[in-house]
CSV table of N, CA, C and O in Angstrom, one decimal:
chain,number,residue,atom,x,y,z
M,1,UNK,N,116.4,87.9,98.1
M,1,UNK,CA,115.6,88.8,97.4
M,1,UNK,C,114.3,89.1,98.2
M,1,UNK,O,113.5,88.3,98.6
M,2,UNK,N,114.2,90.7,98.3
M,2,UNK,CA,113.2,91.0,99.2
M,2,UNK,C,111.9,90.6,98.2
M,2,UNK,O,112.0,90.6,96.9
M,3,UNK,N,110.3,90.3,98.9
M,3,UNK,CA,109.2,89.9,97.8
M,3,UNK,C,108.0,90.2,98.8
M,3,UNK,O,108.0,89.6,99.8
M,4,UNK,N,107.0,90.9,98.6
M,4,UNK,CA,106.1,90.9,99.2
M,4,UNK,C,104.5,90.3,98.1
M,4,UNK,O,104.1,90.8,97.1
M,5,UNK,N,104.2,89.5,98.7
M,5,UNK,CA,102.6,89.2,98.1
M,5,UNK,C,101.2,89.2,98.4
M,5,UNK,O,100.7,88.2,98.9
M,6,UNK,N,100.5,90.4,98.1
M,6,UNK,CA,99.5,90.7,98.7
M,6,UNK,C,98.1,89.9,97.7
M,6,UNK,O,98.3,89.5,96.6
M,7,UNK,N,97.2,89.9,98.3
M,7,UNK,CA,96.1,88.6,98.3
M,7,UNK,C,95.3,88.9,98.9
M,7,UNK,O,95.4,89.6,99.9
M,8,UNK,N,93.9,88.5,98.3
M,8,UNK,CA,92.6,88.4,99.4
M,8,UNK,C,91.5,89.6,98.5
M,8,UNK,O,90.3,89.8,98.7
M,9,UNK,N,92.0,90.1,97.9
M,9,UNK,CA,90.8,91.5,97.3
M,9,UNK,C,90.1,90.9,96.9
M,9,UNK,O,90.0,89.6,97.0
M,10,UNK,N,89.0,91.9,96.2
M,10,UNK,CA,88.1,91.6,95.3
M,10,UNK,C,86.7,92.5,95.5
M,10,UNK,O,86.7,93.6,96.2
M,11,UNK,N,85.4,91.9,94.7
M,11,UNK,CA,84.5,92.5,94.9
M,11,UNK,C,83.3,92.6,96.1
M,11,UNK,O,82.8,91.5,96.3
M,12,UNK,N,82.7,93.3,96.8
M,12,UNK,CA,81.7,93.1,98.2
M,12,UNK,C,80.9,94.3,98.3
M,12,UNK,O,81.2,95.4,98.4
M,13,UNK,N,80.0,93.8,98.3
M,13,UNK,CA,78.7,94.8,98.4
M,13,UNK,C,79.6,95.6,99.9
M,13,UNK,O,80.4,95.0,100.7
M,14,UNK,N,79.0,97.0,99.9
M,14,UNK,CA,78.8,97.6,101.4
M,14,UNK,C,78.5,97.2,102.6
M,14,UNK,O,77.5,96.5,102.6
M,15,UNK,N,78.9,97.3,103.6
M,15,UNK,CA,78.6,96.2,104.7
M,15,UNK,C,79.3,95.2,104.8
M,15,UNK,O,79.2,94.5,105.9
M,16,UNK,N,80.1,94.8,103.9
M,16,UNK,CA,80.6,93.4,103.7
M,16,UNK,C,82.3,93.3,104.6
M,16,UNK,O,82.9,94.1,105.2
M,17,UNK,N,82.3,92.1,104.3
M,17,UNK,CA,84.3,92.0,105.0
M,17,UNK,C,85.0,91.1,104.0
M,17,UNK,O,84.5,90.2,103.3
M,18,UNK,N,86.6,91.8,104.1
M,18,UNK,CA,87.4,91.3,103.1
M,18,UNK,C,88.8,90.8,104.4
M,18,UNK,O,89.3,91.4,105.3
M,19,UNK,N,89.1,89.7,103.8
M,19,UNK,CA,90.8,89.6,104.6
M,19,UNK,C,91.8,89.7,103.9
M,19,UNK,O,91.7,88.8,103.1
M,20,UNK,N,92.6,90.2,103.8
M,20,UNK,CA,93.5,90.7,102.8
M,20,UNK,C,95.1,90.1,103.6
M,20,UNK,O,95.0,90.2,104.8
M,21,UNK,N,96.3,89.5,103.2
M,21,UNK,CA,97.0,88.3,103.2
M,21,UNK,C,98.4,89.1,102.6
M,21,UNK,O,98.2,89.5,101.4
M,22,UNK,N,99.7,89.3,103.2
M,22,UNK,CA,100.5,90.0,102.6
M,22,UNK,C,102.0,89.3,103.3
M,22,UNK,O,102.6,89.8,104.2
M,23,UNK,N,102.4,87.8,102.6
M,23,UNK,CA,103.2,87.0,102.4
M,23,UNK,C,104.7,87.7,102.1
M,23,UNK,O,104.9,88.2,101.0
M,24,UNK,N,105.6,87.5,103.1
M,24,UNK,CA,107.1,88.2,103.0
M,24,UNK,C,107.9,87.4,103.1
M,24,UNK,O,107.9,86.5,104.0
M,25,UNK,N,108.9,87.7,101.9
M,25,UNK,CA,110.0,86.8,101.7
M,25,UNK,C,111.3,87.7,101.8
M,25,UNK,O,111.4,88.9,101.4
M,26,UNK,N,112.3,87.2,102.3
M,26,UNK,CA,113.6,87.8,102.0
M,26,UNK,C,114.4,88.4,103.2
M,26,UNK,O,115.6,88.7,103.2
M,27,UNK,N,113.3,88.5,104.3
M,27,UNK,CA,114.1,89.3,105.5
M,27,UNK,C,113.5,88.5,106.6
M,27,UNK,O,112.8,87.5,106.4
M,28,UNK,N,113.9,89.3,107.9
M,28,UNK,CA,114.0,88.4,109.5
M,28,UNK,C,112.5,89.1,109.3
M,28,UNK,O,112.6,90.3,109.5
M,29,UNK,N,111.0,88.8,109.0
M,29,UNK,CA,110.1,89.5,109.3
M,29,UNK,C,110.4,89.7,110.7
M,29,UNK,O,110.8,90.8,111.2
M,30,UNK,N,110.3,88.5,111.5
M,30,UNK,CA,109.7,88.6,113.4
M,30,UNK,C,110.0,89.7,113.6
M,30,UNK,O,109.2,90.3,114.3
M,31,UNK,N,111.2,90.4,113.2
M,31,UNK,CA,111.9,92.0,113.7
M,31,UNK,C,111.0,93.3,113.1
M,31,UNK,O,111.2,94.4,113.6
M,32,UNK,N,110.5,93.2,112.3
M,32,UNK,CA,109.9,94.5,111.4
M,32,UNK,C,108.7,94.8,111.6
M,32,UNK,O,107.9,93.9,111.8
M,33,UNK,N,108.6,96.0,111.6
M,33,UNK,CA,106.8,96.6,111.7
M,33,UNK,C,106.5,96.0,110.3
M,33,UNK,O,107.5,95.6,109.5
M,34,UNK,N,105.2,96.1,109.9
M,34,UNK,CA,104.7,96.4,108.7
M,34,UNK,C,103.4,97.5,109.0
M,34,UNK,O,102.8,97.8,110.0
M,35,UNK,N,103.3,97.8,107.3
M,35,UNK,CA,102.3,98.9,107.3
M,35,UNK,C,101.2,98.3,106.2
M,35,UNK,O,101.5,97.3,105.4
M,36,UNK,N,100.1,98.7,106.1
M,36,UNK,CA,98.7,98.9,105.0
M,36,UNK,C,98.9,99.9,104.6
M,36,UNK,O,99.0,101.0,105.3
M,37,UNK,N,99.1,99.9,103.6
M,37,UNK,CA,98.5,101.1,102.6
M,37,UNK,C,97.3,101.1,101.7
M,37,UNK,O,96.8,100.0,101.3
M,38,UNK,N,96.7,102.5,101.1
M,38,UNK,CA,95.7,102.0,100.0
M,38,UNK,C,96.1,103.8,99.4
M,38,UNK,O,96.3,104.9,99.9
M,39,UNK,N,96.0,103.1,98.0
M,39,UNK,CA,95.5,104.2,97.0
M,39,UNK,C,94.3,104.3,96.1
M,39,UNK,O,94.3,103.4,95.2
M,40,UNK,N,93.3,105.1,96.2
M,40,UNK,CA,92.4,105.4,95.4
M,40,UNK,C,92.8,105.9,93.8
M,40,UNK,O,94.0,106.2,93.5
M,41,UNK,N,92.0,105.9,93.2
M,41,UNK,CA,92.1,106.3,91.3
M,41,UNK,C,92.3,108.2,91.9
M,41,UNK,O,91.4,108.7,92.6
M,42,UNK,N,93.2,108.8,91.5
M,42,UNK,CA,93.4,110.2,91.5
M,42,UNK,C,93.5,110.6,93.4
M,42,UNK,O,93.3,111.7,93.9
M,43,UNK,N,93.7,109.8,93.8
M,43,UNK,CA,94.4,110.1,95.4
M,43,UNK,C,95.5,109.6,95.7
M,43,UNK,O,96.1,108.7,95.2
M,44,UNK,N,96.1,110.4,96.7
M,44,UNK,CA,97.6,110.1,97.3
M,44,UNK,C,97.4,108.6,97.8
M,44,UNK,O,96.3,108.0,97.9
M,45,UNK,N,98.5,108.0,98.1
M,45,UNK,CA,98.5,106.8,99.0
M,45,UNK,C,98.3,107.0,100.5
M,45,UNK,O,98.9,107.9,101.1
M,46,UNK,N,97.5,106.2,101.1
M,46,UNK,CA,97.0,106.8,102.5
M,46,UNK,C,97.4,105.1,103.5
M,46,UNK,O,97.1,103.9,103.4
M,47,UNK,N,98.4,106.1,104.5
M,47,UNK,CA,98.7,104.7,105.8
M,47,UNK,C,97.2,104.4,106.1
M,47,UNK,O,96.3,105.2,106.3
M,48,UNK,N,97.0,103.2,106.1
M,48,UNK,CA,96.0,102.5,106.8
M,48,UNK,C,96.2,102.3,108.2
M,48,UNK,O,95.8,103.1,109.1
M,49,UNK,N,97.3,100.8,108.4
M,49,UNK,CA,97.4,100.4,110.0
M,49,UNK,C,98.7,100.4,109.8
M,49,UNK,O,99.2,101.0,108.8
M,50,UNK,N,99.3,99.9,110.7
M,50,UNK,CA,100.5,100.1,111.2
M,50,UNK,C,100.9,99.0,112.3
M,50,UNK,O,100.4,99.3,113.4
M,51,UNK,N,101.7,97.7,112.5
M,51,UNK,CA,101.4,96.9,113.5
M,51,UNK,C,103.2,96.8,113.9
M,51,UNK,O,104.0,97.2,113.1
M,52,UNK,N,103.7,96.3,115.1
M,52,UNK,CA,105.1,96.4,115.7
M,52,UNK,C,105.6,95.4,115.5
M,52,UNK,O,105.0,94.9,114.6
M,53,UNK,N,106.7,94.7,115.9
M,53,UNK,CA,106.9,93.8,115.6
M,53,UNK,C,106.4,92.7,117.1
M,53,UNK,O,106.2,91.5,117.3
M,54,UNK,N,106.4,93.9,117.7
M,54,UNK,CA,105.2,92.6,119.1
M,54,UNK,C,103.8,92.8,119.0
M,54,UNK,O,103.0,92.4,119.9
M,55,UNK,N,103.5,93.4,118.0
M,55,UNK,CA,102.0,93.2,117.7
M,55,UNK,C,101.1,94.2,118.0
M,55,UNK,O,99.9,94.0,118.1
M,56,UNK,N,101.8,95.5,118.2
M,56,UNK,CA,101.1,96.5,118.5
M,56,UNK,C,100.1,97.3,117.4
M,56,UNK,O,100.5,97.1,116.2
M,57,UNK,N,99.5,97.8,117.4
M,57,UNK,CA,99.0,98.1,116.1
M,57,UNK,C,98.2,99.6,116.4
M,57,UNK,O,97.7,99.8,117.5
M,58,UNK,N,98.1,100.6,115.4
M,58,UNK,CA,97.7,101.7,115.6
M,58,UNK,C,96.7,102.0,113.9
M,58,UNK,O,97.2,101.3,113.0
M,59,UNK,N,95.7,102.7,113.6
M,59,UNK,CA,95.2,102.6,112.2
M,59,UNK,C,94.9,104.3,112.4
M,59,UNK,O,95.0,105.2,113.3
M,60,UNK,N,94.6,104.2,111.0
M,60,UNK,CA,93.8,105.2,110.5
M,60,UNK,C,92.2,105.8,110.7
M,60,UNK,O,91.2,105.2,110.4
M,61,UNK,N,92.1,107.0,111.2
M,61,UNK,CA,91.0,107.4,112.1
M,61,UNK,C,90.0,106.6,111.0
M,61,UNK,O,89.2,105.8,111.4
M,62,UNK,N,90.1,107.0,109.5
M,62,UNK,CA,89.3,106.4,108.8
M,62,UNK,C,88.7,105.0,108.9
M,62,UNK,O,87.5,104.6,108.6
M,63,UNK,N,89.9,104.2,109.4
M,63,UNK,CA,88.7,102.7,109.6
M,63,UNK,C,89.2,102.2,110.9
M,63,UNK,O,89.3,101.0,111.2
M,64,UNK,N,89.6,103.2,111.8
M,64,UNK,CA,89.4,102.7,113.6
M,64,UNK,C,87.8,102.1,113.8
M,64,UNK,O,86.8,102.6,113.3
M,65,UNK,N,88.2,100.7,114.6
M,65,UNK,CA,86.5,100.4,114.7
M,65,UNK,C,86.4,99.5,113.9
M,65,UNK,O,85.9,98.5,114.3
M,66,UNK,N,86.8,99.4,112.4
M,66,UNK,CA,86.2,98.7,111.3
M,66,UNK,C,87.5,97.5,110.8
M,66,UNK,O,87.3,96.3,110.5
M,67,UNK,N,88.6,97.9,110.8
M,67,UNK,CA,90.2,97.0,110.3
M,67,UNK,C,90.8,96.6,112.1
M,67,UNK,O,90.7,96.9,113.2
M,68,UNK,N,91.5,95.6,111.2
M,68,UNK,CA,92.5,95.0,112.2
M,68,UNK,C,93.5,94.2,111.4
M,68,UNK,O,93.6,93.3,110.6
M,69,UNK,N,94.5,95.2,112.3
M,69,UNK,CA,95.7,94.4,111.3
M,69,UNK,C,96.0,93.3,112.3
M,69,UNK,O,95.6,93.1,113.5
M,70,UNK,N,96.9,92.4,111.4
M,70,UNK,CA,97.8,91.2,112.5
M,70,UNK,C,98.5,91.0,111.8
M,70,UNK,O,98.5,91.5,110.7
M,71,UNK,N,99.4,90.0,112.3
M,71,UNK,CA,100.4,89.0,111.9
M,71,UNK,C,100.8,87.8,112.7
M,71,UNK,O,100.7,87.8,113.9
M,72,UNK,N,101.1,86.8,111.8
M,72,UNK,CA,101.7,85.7,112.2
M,72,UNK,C,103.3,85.7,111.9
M,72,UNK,O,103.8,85.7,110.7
M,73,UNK,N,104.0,85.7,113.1
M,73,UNK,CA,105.6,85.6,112.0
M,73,UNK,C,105.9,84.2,111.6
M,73,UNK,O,106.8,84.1,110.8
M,74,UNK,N,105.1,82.6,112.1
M,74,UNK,CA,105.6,81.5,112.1
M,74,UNK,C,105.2,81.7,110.1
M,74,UNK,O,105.9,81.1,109.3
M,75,UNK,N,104.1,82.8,109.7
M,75,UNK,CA,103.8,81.7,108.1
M,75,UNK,C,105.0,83.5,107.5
M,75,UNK,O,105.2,83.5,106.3
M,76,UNK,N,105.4,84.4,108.0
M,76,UNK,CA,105.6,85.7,107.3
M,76,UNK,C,104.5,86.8,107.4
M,76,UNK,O,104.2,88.0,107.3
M,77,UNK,N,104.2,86.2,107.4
M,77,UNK,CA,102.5,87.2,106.9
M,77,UNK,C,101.8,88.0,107.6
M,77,UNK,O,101.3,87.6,108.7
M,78,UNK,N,101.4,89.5,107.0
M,78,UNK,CA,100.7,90.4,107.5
M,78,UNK,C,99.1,90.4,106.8
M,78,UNK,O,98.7,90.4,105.7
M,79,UNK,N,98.2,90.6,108.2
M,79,UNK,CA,96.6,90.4,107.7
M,79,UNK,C,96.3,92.0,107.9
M,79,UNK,O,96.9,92.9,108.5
M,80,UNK,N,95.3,91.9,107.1
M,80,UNK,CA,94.1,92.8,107.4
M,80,UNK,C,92.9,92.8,107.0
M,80,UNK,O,92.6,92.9,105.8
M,81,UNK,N,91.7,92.3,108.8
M,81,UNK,CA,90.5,91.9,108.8
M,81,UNK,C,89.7,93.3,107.9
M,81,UNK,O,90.0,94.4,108.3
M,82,UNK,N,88.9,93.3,107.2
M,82,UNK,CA,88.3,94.9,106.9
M,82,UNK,C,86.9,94.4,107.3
M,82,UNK,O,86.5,93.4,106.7
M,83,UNK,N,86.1,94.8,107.9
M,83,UNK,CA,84.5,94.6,108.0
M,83,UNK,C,83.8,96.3,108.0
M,83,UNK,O,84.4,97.3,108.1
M,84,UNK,N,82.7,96.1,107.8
M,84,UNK,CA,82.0,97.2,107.7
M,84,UNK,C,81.9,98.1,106.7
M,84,UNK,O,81.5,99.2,106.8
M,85,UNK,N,82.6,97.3,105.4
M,85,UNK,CA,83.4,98.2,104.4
M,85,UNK,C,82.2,99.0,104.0
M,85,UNK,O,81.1,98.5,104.0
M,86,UNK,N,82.5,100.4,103.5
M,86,UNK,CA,82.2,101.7,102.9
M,86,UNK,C,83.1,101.4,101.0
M,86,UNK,O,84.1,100.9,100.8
M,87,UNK,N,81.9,102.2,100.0
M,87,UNK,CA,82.4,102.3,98.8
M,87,UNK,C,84.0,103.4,99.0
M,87,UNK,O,85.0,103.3,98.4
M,88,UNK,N,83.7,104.3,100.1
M,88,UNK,CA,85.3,104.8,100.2
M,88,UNK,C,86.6,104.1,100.4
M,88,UNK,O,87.8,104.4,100.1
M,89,UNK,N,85.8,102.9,101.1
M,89,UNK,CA,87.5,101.9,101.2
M,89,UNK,C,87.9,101.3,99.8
M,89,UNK,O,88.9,100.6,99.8
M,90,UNK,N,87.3,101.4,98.5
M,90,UNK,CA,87.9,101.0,97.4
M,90,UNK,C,89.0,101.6,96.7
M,90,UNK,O,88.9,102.7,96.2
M,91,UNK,N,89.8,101.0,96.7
M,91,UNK,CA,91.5,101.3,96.4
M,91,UNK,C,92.5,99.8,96.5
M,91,UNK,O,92.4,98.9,97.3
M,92,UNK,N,93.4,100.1,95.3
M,92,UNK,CA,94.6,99.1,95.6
M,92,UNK,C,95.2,98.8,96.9
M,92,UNK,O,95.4,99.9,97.4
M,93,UNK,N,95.4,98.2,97.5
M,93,UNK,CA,95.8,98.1,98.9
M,93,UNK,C,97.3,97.2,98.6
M,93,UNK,O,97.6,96.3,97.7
M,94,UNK,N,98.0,97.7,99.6
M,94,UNK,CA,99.5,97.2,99.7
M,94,UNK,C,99.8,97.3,100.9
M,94,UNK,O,99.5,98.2,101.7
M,95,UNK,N,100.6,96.1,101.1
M,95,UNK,CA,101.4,96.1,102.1
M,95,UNK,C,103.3,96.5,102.2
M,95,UNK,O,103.8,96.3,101.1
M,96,UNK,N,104.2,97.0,103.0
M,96,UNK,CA,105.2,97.6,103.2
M,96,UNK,C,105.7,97.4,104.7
M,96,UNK,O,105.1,97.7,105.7
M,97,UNK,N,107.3,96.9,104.3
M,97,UNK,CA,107.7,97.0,105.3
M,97,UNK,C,108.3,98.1,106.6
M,97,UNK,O,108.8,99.1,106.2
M,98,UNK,N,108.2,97.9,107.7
M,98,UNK,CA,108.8,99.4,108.1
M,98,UNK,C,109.7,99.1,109.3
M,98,UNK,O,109.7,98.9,110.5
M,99,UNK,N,111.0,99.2,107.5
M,99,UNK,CA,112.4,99.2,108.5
M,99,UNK,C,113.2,99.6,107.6
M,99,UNK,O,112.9,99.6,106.4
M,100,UNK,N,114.7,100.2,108.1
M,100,UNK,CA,115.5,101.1,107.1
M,100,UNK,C,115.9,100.1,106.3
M,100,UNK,O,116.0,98.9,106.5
M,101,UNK,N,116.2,100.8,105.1
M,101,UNK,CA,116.2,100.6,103.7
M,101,UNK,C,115.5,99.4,103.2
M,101,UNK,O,115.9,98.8,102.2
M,102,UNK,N,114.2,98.9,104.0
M,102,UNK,CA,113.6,98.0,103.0
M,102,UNK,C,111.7,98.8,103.0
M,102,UNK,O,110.6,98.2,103.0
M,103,UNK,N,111.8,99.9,103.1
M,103,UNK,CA,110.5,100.4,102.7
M,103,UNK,C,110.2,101.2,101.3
M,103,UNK,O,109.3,102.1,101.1
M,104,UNK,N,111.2,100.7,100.4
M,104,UNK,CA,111.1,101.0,99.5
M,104,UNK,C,110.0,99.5,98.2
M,104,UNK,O,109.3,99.7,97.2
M,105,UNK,N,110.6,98.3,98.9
M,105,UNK,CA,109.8,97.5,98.3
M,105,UNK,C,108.5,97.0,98.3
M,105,UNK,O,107.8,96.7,99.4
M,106,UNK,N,108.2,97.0,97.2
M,106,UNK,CA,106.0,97.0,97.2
M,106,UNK,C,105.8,95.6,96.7
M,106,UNK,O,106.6,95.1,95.9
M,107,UNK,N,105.0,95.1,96.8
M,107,UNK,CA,104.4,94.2,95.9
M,107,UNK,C,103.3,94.8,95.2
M,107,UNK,O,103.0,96.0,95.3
M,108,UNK,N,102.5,93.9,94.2
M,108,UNK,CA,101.7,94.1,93.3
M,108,UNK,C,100.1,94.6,93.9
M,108,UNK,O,99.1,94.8,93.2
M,109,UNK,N,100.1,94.7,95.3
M,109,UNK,CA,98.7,95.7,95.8
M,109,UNK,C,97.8,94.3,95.0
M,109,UNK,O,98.0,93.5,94.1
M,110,UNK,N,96.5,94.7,96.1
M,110,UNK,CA,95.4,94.0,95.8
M,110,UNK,C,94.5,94.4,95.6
M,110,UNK,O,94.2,95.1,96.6
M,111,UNK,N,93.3,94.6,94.5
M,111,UNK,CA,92.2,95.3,94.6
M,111,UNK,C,91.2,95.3,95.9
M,111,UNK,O,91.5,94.6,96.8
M,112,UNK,N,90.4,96.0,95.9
M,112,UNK,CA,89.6,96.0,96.8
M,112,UNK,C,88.4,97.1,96.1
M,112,UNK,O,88.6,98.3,95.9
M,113,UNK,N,87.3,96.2,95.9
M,113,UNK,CA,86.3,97.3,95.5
M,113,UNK,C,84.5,97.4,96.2
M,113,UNK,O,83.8,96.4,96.1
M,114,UNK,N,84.2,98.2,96.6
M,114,UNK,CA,82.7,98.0,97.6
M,114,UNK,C,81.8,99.1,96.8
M,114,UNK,O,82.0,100.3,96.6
M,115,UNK,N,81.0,98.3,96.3
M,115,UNK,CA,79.8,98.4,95.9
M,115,UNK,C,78.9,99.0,96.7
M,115,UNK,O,78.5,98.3,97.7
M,116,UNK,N,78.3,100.4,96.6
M,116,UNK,CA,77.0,101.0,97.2
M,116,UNK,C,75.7,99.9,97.0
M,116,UNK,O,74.6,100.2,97.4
Protein backbone atom coordinates (compact mmCIF):
# COMPACT_ATOMS: atom_id res chain seq x y z
CA UNK A 1 0.00 0.00 0.00
CA UNK A 2 1.29 3.16 -1.38
CA UNK A 3 1.44 6.00 1.89
CA UNK A 4 3.00 9.19 1.91
CA UNK A 5 3.52 11.36 5.33
CA UNK A 6 4.15 14.75 5.33
CA UNK A 7 5.58 16.61 8.63
CA UNK A 8 7.43 19.52 9.81
CA UNK A 9 4.73 22.58 9.30
CA UNK A 10 3.53 24.92 11.45
CA UNK A 11 3.71 28.46 12.65
CA UNK A 12 6.98 31.27 11.87
CA UNK A 13 7.16 34.67 11.85
CA UNK A 14 8.54 36.05 8.28
CA UNK A 15 12.13 35.60 7.82
CA UNK A 16 11.93 32.40 9.51
CA UNK A 17 12.79 28.55 8.18
CA UNK A 18 10.70 25.47 8.21
CA UNK A 19 11.88 21.78 7.22
CA UNK A 20 9.18 19.93 6.03
CA UNK A 21 9.74 15.71 6.00
CA UNK A 22 7.65 13.57 3.49
CA UNK A 23 8.09 9.72 4.55
CA UNK A 24 7.18 7.04 1.60
CA UNK A 25 6.00 3.79 2.02
CA UNK A 26 4.97 1.20 -0.55
CA UNK A 27 7.23 1.63 -3.64
CA UNK A 28 11.14 1.33 -4.81
CA UNK A 29 11.42 5.22 -3.79
CA UNK A 30 15.54 5.17 -4.92
CA UNK A 31 13.83 5.03 -8.59
CA UNK A 32 11.24 7.97 -8.42
CA UNK A 33 11.35 11.74 -8.70
CA UNK A 34 9.33 13.34 -6.19
CA UNK A 35 7.59 16.67 -6.23
CA UNK A 36 6.46 19.76 -3.52
CA UNK A 37 3.48 21.05 -3.89
CA UNK A 38 1.51 23.81 -2.07
CA UNK A 39 -2.05 25.09 -2.14
CA UNK A 40 -3.23 28.32 -0.85
CA UNK A 41 -7.07 29.04 0.57
CA UNK A 42 -8.80 29.91 -2.96
CA UNK A 43 -5.65 29.06 -5.22
CA UNK A 44 -4.74 26.37 -7.60
CA UNK A 45 -2.04 23.90 -6.37
CA UNK A 46 1.32 25.23 -7.43
CA UNK A 47 4.70 22.78 -8.24
CA UNK A 48 7.14 23.97 -5.78
CA UNK A 49 10.46 21.74 -6.41
CA UNK A 50 10.97 18.89 -8.20
CA UNK A 51 14.08 16.55 -7.38
CA UNK A 52 15.31 13.11 -9.72
CA UNK A 53 15.95 10.27 -8.59
CA UNK A 54 19.91 11.13 -8.64
CA UNK A 55 19.20 14.20 -6.90
CA UNK A 56 18.73 16.66 -9.33
CA UNK A 57 16.42 19.26 -8.37
CA UNK A 58 14.74 22.21 -10.27
CA UNK A 59 12.01 24.76 -8.13
CA UNK A 60 9.76 27.30 -8.59
CA UNK A 61 10.85 30.81 -9.79
CA UNK A 62 8.82 31.73 -6.65
CA UNK A 63 11.27 30.30 -3.97
CA UNK A 64 14.57 29.75 -6.24
CA UNK A 65 17.17 31.08 -3.73
CA UNK A 66 15.03 30.49 -0.72
CA UNK A 67 13.92 26.15 -0.75
CA UNK A 68 15.89 23.18 -1.19
CA UNK A 69 14.55 20.06 -1.79
CA UNK A 70 16.46 16.62 -0.93
CA UNK A 71 16.20 13.29 -0.22
CA UNK A 72 17.59 10.47 1.55
CA UNK A 73 16.53 7.07 -0.12
CA UNK A 74 18.33 5.02 2.93
CA UNK A 75 15.22 6.59 5.50
CA UNK A 76 12.36 7.04 2.08
CA UNK A 77 12.08 10.50 2.61
CA UNK A 78 11.75 13.69 0.74
CA UNK A 79 12.90 17.19 2.50
CA UNK A 80 12.26 20.62 2.00
CA UNK A 81 14.66 23.20 3.61
CA UNK A 82 12.23 26.60 3.34
CA UNK A 83 14.24 29.78 4.77
CA UNK A 84 13.49 33.22 4.15
CA UNK A 85 9.82 32.46 4.33
CA UNK A 86 7.36 35.27 2.98
CA UNK A 87 3.47 35.39 4.39
CA UNK A 88 2.95 34.22 0.55
CA UNK A 89 4.48 30.87 1.23
CA UNK A 90 1.47 30.01 3.53
CA UNK A 91 -0.33 27.03 2.17
CA UNK A 92 -0.89 23.22 2.79
CA UNK A 93 2.14 21.72 1.39
CA UNK A 94 2.30 18.09 -0.03
CA UNK A 95 4.42 15.92 -1.25
CA UNK A 96 3.92 13.45 -4.62
CA UNK A 97 5.33 11.02 -6.31
CA UNK A 98 6.52 11.40 -10.00
CA UNK A 99 6.11 8.18 -11.67
CA UNK A 100 3.29 6.52 -13.84
CA UNK A 101 0.43 5.55 -12.12
CA UNK A 102 1.50 6.47 -8.69
CA UNK A 103 0.95 10.38 -8.93
CA UNK A 104 -2.22 10.16 -8.06
CA UNK A 105 -1.47 9.42 -4.23
CA UNK A 106 -1.31 12.35 -1.63
CA UNK A 107 -0.91 12.27 1.84
CA UNK A 108 -2.51 14.55 4.37
CA UNK A 109 -0.29 17.91 3.36
CA UNK A 110 1.28 19.88 6.12
CA UNK A 111 0.36 23.31 7.18
CA UNK A 112 2.71 25.96 6.81
CA UNK A 113 1.74 29.36 7.99
CA UNK A 114 4.16 32.93 8.04
CA UNK A 115 3.23 35.52 9.93
CA UNK A 116 3.90 39.28 8.64
Amino acid sequence: QVQLVESGGGLVQAGGSLRLSCVVSGITFSITSMRWYRQAPGKQRELVAHITSGGNADYADSVKGRFTISRDNAKNAVYLQMNSLKPEDTAVYSCNIDWPGLSNYWGQGTQVTVSS
